[in-house]
Tab-separated table of C-alpha atoms and ligand atoms in Angstrom:
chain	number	residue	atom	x	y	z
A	9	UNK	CA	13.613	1.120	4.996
A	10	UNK	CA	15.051	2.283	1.621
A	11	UNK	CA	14.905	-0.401	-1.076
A	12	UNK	CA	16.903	-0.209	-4.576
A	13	UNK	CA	13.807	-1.713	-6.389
A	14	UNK	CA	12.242	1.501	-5.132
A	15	UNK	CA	14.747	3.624	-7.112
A	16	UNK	CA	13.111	5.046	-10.421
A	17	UNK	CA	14.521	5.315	-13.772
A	18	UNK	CA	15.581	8.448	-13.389
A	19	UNK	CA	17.068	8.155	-10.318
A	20	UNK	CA	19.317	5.149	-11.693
A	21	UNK	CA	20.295	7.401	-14.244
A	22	UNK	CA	21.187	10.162	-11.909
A	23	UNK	CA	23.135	8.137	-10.015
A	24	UNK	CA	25.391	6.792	-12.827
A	25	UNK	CA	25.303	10.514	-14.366
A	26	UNK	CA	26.932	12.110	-10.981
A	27	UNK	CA	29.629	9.006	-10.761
A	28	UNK	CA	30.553	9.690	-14.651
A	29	UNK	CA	31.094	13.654	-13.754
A	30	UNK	CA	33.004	12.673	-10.345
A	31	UNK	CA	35.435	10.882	-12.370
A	32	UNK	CA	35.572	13.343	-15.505
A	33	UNK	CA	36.492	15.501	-13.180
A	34	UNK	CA	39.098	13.697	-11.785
A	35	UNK	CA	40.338	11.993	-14.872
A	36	UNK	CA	40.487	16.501	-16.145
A	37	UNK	CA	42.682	17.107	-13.190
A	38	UNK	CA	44.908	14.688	-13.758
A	39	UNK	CA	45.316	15.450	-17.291
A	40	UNK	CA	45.900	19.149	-16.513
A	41	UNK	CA	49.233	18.778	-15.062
A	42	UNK	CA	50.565	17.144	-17.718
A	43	UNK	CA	48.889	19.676	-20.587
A	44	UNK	CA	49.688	22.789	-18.649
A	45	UNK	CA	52.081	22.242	-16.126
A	46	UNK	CA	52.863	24.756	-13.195
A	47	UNK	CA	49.181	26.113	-13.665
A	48	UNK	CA	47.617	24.476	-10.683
A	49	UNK	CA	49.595	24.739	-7.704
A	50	UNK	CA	49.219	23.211	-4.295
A	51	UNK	CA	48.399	19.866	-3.543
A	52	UNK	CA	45.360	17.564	-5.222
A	53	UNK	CA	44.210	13.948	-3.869
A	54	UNK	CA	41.629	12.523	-6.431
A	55	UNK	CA	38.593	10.499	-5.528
A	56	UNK	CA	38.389	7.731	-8.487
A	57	UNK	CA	36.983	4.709	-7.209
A	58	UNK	CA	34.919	6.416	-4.871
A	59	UNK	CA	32.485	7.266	-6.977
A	60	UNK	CA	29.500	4.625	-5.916
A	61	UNK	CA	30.752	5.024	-2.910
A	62	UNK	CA	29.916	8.710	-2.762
A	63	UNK	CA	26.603	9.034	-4.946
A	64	UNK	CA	25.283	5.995	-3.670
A	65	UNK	CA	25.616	7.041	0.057
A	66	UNK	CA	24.557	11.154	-0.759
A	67	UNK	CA	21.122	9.528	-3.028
A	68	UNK	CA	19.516	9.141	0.253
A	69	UNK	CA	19.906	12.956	1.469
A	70	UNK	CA	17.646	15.411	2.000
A	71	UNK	CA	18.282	19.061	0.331
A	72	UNK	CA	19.084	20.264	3.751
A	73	UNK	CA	21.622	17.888	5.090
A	74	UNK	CA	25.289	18.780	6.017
A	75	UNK	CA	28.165	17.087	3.864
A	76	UNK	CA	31.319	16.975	5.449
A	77	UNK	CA	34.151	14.866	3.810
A	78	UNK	CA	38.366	14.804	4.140
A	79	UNK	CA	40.232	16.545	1.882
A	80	UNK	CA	39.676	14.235	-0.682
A	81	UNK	CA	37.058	16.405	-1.364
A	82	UNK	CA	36.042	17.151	-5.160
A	83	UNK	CA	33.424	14.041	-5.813
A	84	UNK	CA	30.770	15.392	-2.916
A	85	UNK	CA	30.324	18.733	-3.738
A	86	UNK	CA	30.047	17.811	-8.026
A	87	UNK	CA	26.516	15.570	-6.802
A	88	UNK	CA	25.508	18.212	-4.834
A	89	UNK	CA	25.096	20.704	-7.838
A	90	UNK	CA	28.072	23.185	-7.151
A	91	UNK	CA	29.390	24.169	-10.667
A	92	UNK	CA	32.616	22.263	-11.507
A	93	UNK	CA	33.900	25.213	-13.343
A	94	UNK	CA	33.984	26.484	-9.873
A	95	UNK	CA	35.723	23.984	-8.637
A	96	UNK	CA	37.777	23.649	-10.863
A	97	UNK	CA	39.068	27.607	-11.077
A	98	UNK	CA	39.720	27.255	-6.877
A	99	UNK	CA	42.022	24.090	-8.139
A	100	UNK	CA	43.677	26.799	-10.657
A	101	UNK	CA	43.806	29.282	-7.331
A	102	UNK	CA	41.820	31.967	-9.598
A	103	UNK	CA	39.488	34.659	-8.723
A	104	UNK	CA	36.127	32.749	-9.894
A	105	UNK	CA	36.872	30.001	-7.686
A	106	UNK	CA	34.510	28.973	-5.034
A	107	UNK	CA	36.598	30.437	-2.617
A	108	UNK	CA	38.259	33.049	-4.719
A	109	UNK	CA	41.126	30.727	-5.130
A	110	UNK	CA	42.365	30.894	-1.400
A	111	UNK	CA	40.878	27.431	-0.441
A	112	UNK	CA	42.387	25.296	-3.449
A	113	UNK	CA	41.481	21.697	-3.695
A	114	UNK	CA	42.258	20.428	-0.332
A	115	UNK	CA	39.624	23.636	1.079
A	116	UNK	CA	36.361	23.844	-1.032
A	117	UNK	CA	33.334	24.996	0.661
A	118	UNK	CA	30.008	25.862	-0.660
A	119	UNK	CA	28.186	26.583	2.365
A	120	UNK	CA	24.522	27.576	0.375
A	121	UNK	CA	24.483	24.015	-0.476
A	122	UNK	CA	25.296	22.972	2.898
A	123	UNK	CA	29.037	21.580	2.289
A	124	UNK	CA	30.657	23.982	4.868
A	125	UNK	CA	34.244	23.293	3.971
A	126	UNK	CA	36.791	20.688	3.948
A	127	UNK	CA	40.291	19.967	5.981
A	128	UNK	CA	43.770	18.740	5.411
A	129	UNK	CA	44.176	17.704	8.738
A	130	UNK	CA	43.357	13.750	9.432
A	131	UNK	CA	40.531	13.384	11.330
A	132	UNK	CA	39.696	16.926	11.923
A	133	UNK	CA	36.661	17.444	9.640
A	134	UNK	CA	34.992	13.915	12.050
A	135	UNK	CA	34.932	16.596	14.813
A	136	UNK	CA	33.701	19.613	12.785
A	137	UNK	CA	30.659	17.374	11.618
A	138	UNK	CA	29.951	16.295	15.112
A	139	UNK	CA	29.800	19.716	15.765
A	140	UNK	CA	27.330	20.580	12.925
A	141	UNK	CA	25.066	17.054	14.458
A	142	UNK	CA	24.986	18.773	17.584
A	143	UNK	CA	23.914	22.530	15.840
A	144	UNK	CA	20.972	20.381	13.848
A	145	UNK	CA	20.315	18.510	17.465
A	146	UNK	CA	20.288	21.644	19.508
A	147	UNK	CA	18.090	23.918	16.995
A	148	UNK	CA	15.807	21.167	16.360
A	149	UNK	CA	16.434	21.423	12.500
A	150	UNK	CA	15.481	18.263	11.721
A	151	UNK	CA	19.186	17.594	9.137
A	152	UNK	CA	21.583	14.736	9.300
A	153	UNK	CA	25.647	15.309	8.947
A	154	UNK	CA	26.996	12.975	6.102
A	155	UNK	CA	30.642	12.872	7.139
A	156	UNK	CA	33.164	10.953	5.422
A	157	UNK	CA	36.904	10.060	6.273
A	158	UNK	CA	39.336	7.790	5.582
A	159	UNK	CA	40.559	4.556	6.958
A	160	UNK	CA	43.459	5.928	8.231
A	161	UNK	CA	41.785	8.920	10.113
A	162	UNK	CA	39.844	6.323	12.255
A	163	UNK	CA	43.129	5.447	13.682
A	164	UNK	CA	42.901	9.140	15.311
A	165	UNK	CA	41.822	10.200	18.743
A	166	UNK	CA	40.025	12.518	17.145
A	167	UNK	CA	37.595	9.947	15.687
A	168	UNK	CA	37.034	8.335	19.215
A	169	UNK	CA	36.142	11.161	20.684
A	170	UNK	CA	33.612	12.507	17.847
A	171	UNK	CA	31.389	8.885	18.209
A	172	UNK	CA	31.724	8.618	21.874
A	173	UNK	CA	30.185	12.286	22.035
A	174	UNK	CA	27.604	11.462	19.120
A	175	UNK	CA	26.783	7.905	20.525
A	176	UNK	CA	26.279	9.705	24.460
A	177	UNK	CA	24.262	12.204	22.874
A	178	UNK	CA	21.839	10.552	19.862
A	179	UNK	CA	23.631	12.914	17.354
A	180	UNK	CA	22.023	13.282	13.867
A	181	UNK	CA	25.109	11.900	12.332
A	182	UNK	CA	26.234	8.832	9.955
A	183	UNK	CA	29.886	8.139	9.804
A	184	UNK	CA	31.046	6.844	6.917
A	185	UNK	CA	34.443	5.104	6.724
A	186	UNK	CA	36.000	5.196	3.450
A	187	UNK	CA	38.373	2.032	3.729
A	188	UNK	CA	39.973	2.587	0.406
A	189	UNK	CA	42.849	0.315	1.602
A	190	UNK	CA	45.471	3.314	1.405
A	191	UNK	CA	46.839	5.572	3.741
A	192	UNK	CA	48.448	8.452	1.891
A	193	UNK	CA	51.079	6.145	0.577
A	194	UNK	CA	50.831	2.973	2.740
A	195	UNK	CA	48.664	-0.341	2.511
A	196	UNK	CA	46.352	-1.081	5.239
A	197	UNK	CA	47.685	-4.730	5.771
A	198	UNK	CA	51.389	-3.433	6.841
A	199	UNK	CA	51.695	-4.272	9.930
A	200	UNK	CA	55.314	-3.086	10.461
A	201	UNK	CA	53.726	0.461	9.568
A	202	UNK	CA	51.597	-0.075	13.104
A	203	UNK	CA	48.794	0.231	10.043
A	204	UNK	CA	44.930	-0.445	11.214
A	205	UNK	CA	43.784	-3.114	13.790
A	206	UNK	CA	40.294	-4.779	13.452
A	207	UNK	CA	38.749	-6.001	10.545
A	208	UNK	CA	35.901	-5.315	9.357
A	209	UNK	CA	36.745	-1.567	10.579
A	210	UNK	CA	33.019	-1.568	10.902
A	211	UNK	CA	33.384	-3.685	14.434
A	212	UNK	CA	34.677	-0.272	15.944
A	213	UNK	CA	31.719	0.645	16.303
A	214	UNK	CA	30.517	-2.213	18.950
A	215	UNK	CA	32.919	-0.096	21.020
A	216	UNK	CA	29.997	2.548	21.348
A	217	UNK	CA	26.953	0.701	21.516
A	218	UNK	CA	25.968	1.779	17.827
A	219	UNK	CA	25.218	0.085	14.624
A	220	UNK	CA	28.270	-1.129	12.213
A	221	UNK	CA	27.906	-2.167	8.848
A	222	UNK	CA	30.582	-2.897	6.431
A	223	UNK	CA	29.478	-2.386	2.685
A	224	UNK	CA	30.770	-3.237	-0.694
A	225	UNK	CA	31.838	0.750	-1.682
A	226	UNK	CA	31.505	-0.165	-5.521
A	227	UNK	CA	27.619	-0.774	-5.461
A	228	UNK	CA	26.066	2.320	-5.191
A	229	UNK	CA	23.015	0.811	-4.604
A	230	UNK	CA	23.754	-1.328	-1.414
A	231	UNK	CA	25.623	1.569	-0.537
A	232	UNK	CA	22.316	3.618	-0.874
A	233	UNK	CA	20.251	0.840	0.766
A	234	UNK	CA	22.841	0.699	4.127
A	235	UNK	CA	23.461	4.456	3.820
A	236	UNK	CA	19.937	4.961	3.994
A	237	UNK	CA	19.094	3.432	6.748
A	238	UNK	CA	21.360	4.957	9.101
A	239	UNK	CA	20.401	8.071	7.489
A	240	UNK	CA	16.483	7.498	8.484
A	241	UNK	CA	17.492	6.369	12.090
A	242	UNK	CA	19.721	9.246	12.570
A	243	UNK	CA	16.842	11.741	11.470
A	244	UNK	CA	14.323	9.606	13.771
A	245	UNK	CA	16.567	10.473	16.855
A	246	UNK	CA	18.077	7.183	17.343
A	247	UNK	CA	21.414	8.266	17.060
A	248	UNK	CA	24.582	7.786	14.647
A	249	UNK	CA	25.895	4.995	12.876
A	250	UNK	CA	29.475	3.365	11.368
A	251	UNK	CA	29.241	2.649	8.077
A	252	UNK	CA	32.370	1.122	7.102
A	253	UNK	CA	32.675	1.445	2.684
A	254	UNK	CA	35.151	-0.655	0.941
A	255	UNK	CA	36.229	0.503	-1.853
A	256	UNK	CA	39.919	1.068	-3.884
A	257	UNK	CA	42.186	4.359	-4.201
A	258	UNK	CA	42.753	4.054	-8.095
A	259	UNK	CA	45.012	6.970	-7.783
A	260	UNK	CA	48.008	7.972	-6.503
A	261	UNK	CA	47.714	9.550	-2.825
A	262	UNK	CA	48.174	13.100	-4.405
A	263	UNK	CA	49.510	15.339	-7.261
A	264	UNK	CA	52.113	17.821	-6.015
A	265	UNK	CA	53.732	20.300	-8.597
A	266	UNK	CA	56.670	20.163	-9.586
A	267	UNK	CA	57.643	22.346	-13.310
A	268	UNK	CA	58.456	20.074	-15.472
A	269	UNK	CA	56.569	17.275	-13.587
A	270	UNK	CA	58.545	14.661	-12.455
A	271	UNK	CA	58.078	11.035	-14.872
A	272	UNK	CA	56.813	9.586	-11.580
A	273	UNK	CA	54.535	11.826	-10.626
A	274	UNK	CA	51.886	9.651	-12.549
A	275	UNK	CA	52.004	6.033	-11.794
A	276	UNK	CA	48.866	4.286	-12.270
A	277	UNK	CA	48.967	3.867	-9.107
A	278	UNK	CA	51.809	4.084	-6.341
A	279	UNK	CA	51.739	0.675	-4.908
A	280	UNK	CA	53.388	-0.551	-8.268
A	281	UNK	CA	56.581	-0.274	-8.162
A	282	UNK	CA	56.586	0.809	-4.079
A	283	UNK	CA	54.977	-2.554	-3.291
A	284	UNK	CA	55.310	-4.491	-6.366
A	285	UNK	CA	51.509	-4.664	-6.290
A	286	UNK	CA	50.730	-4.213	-10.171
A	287	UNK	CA	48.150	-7.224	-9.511
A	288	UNK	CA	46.028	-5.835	-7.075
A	289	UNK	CA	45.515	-2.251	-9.094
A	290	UNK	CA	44.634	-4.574	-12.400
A	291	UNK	CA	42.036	-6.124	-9.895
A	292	UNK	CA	40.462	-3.388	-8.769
A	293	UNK	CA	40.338	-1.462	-12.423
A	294	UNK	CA	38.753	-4.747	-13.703
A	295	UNK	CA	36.328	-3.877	-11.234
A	296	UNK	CA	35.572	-0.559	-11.508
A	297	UNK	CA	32.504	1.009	-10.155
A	298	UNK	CA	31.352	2.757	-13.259
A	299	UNK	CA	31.918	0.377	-15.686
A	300	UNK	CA	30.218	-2.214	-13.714
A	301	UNK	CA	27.042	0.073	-12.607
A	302	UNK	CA	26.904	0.588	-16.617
A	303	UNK	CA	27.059	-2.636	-17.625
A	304	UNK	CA	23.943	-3.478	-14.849
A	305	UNK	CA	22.356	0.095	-16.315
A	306	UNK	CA	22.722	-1.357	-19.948
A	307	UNK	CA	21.573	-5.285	-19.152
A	308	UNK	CA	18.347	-4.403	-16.994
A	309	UNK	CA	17.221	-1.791	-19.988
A	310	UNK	CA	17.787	1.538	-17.601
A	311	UNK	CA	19.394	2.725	-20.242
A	312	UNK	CA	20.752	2.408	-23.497
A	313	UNK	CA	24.460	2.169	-24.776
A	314	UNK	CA	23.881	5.382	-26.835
A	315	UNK	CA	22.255	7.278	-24.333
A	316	UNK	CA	25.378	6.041	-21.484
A	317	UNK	CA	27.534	7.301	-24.096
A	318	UNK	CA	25.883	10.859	-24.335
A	319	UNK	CA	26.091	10.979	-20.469
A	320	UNK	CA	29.861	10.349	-20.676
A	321	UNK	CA	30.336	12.698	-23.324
A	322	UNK	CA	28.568	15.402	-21.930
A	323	UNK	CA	30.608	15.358	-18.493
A	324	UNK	CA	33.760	15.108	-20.501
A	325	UNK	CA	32.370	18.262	-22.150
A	326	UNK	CA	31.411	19.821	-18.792
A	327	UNK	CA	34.886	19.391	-17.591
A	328	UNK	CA	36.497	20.520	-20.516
A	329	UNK	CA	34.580	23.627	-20.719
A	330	UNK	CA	35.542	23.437	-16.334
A	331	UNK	CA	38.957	23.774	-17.354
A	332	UNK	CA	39.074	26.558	-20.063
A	333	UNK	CA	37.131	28.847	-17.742
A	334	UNK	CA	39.532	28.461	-14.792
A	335	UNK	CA	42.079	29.159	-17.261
A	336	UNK	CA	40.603	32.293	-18.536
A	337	UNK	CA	39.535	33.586	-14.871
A	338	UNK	CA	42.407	35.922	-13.341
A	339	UNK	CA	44.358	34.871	-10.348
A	340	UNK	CA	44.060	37.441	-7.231
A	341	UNK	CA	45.915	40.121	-6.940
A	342	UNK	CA	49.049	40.569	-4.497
A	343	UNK	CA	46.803	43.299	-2.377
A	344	UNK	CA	44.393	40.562	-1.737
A	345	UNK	CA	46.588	38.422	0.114
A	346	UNK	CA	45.201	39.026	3.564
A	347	UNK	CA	41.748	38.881	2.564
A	348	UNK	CA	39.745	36.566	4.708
A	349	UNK	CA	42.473	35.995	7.271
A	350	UNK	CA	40.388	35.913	10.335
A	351	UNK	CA	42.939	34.904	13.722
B	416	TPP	C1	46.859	15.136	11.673
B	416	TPP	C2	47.553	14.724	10.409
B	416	TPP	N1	48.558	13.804	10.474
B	416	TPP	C3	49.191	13.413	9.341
B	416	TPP	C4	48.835	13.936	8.125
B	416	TPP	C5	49.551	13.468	6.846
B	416	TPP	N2	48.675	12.570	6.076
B	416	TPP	C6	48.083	13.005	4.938
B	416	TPP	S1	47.118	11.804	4.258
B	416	TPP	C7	47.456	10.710	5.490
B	416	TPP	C8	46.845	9.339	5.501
B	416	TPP	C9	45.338	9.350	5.686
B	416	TPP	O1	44.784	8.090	5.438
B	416	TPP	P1	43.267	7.928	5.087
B	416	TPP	O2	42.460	8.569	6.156
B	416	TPP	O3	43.012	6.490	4.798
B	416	TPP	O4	43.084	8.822	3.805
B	416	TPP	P2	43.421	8.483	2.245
B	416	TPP	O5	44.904	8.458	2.098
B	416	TPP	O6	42.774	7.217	1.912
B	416	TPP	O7	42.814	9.658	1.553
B	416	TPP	C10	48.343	11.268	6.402
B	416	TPP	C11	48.864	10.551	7.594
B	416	TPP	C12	47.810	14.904	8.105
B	416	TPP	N3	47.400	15.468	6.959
B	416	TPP	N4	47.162	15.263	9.252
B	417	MG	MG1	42.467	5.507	3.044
């Protein structure tokens, strides 16, 4: 049973370090279509407010342990140590990217630290981390599959099918549902959008005979504590878990490019203005997972408001310095285009 009294220090301070770089990086995204527009092409969907969400759930892995998430991709692989200048060059489509800019940000993989790659298709990446429980299962490896997805991509057959299989067949997996109360562009509650029956989304899991828990997605640490336990009972053979984590999309769905961008392109967030819902983004940023795990970091004497500030600044720097080597990296050349084309 994990325990967030048994969290150290530095741990705590870990935790709130890798949720300050998730959103630096995010917060440098967004800022680079405006600054130097036409630069990154394809599509980007950020990950702010997923933050405790994400760190608190991947502070209970083991080195070894599969991370599979949608295509809402960039927070996972930033805790798990791959170099955001990396990252942030595939964004950019250049040569130094982590997959020499032919993934971009809806495809990064960094399979040395055991995030094998990422999909734009809903629900598909469910099934490819089944598949990876079953590889750990079948060569006796002893790793769990961490795979994430959204609320809307447990409305997809593809879901049933990858916890009925994984349920039948103790899989080393937890499932963790990221209700973030958007669908690309449309609220969970609309019902004349045939939106998402059953709440909590958690309950789905009854359907298999497997544990369901729905957690508050802004606490890292009762995600960590819930996390953690269907992390330990997936590694002792008992089979998977639904974790259902609540958390909210603070931005839009995704950034496409268009030269100049478009005024819109940037709402705060889409529902204003789409669903006159200005009051339930206000709610959510007054309750923003960093700025609440600080203030808790800061009032039980974890750490200081100087020394929170140096963490901020230094992933601000990180991300900065991210962006200026993507921008210096070359793009590939023409020739290269069917490089790594494999069917
Ligand atoms: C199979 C498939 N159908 C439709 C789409 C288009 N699409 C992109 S995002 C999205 C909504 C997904 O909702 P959710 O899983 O909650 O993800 P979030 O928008 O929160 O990232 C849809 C339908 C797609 N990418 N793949
Ligand atoms: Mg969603």
């Amino acid at each position: 049973m994990r325990k967030k009294e048994d969290l150290g220090k530095d741990r705590l301070i870990w935790i709130y370090t890798q949720m300050v770089r998730i959103r630096e990086f995010e917060e440098r995204v967004k800022r680079t279509f405006l600054e130097h527009p036409g630069a990154m092409r394809g599509h980007t969907h950020l990950g702010d407010g997923a933050e405790a969400s994400i760190v608190g759930a991947l502070a209970t892995r083991n080195e070894t342990d599969f991370v599979m998430p949608s295509y809402r991709c960039h927070g996972y692989p930033i805790v798990l140590g791959t170099p955001p200048r990396n990252m942030m060059a595939e964004l950019y489509g250049r040569k130094d990217g982590l997959c020499k800019g032919f993934g971009g940000s809806m495809h990064l993989a960094d399979p040395a630290r055991y995030f094998p790659g990422t999909s734009g298709i809903i629900a598909a990446a469910i099934a490819h981390a089944t598949g990876a429980a079953l590889t750990a299962q079948v060569k006796n490896t002893g790793q769990v599959v961490y795979c994430f997805f959204g609320d809307g991509a447990a409305k997809q057959g593809g879901f049933f099918e990858s916890v009925n299989m994984a349920a039948c067949w103790k899989l080393p997996i937890v499932y963790v549902l990221e209700n973030n109360e958007y669908q690309a562009y449309t609220h969970i509650s609309l019902e004349d959008a045939n939106c998402m029956a059953g709440d909590p989304l958690s309950k789905k899991a009854a359907a298999f005979s497997i544990p369901g828990v729905t957690v508050d997605g802004t606490d890292p640490l009762k995600v960590y504590e819930v996390v953690g336990e269907a992390v330990d009972r997936a590694r002792s053979g008992q089979g998977p878990s639904l974790i259902e984590s609540r958390f909210y999309r603070l931005s839009a769905h995704g950034n496409a490019i268009t030269v100049p961008p478009a005024p819109t392109q940037f709402p705060e967030h889409e529902a204003i203005g789409v669903y006159g819902n200005k009051a339930e983004f206000q709610a959510a940023k007054a309750n923003d997972p960093i700025q609440r795990f600080r203030s808790e970091l800061i009032k039980n004497g974890v750490l200081s408001e100087a020394e929170a500030s140096r963490i901020e600044q230094a992933a601000r720097s990180e991300m900065d310095e991210a962006v200026q080597f993507a921008l210096a990296s070359p793009l590939p050349s023409p020739e290269e285009a069917t490089n790594y084309v494999y069917a």
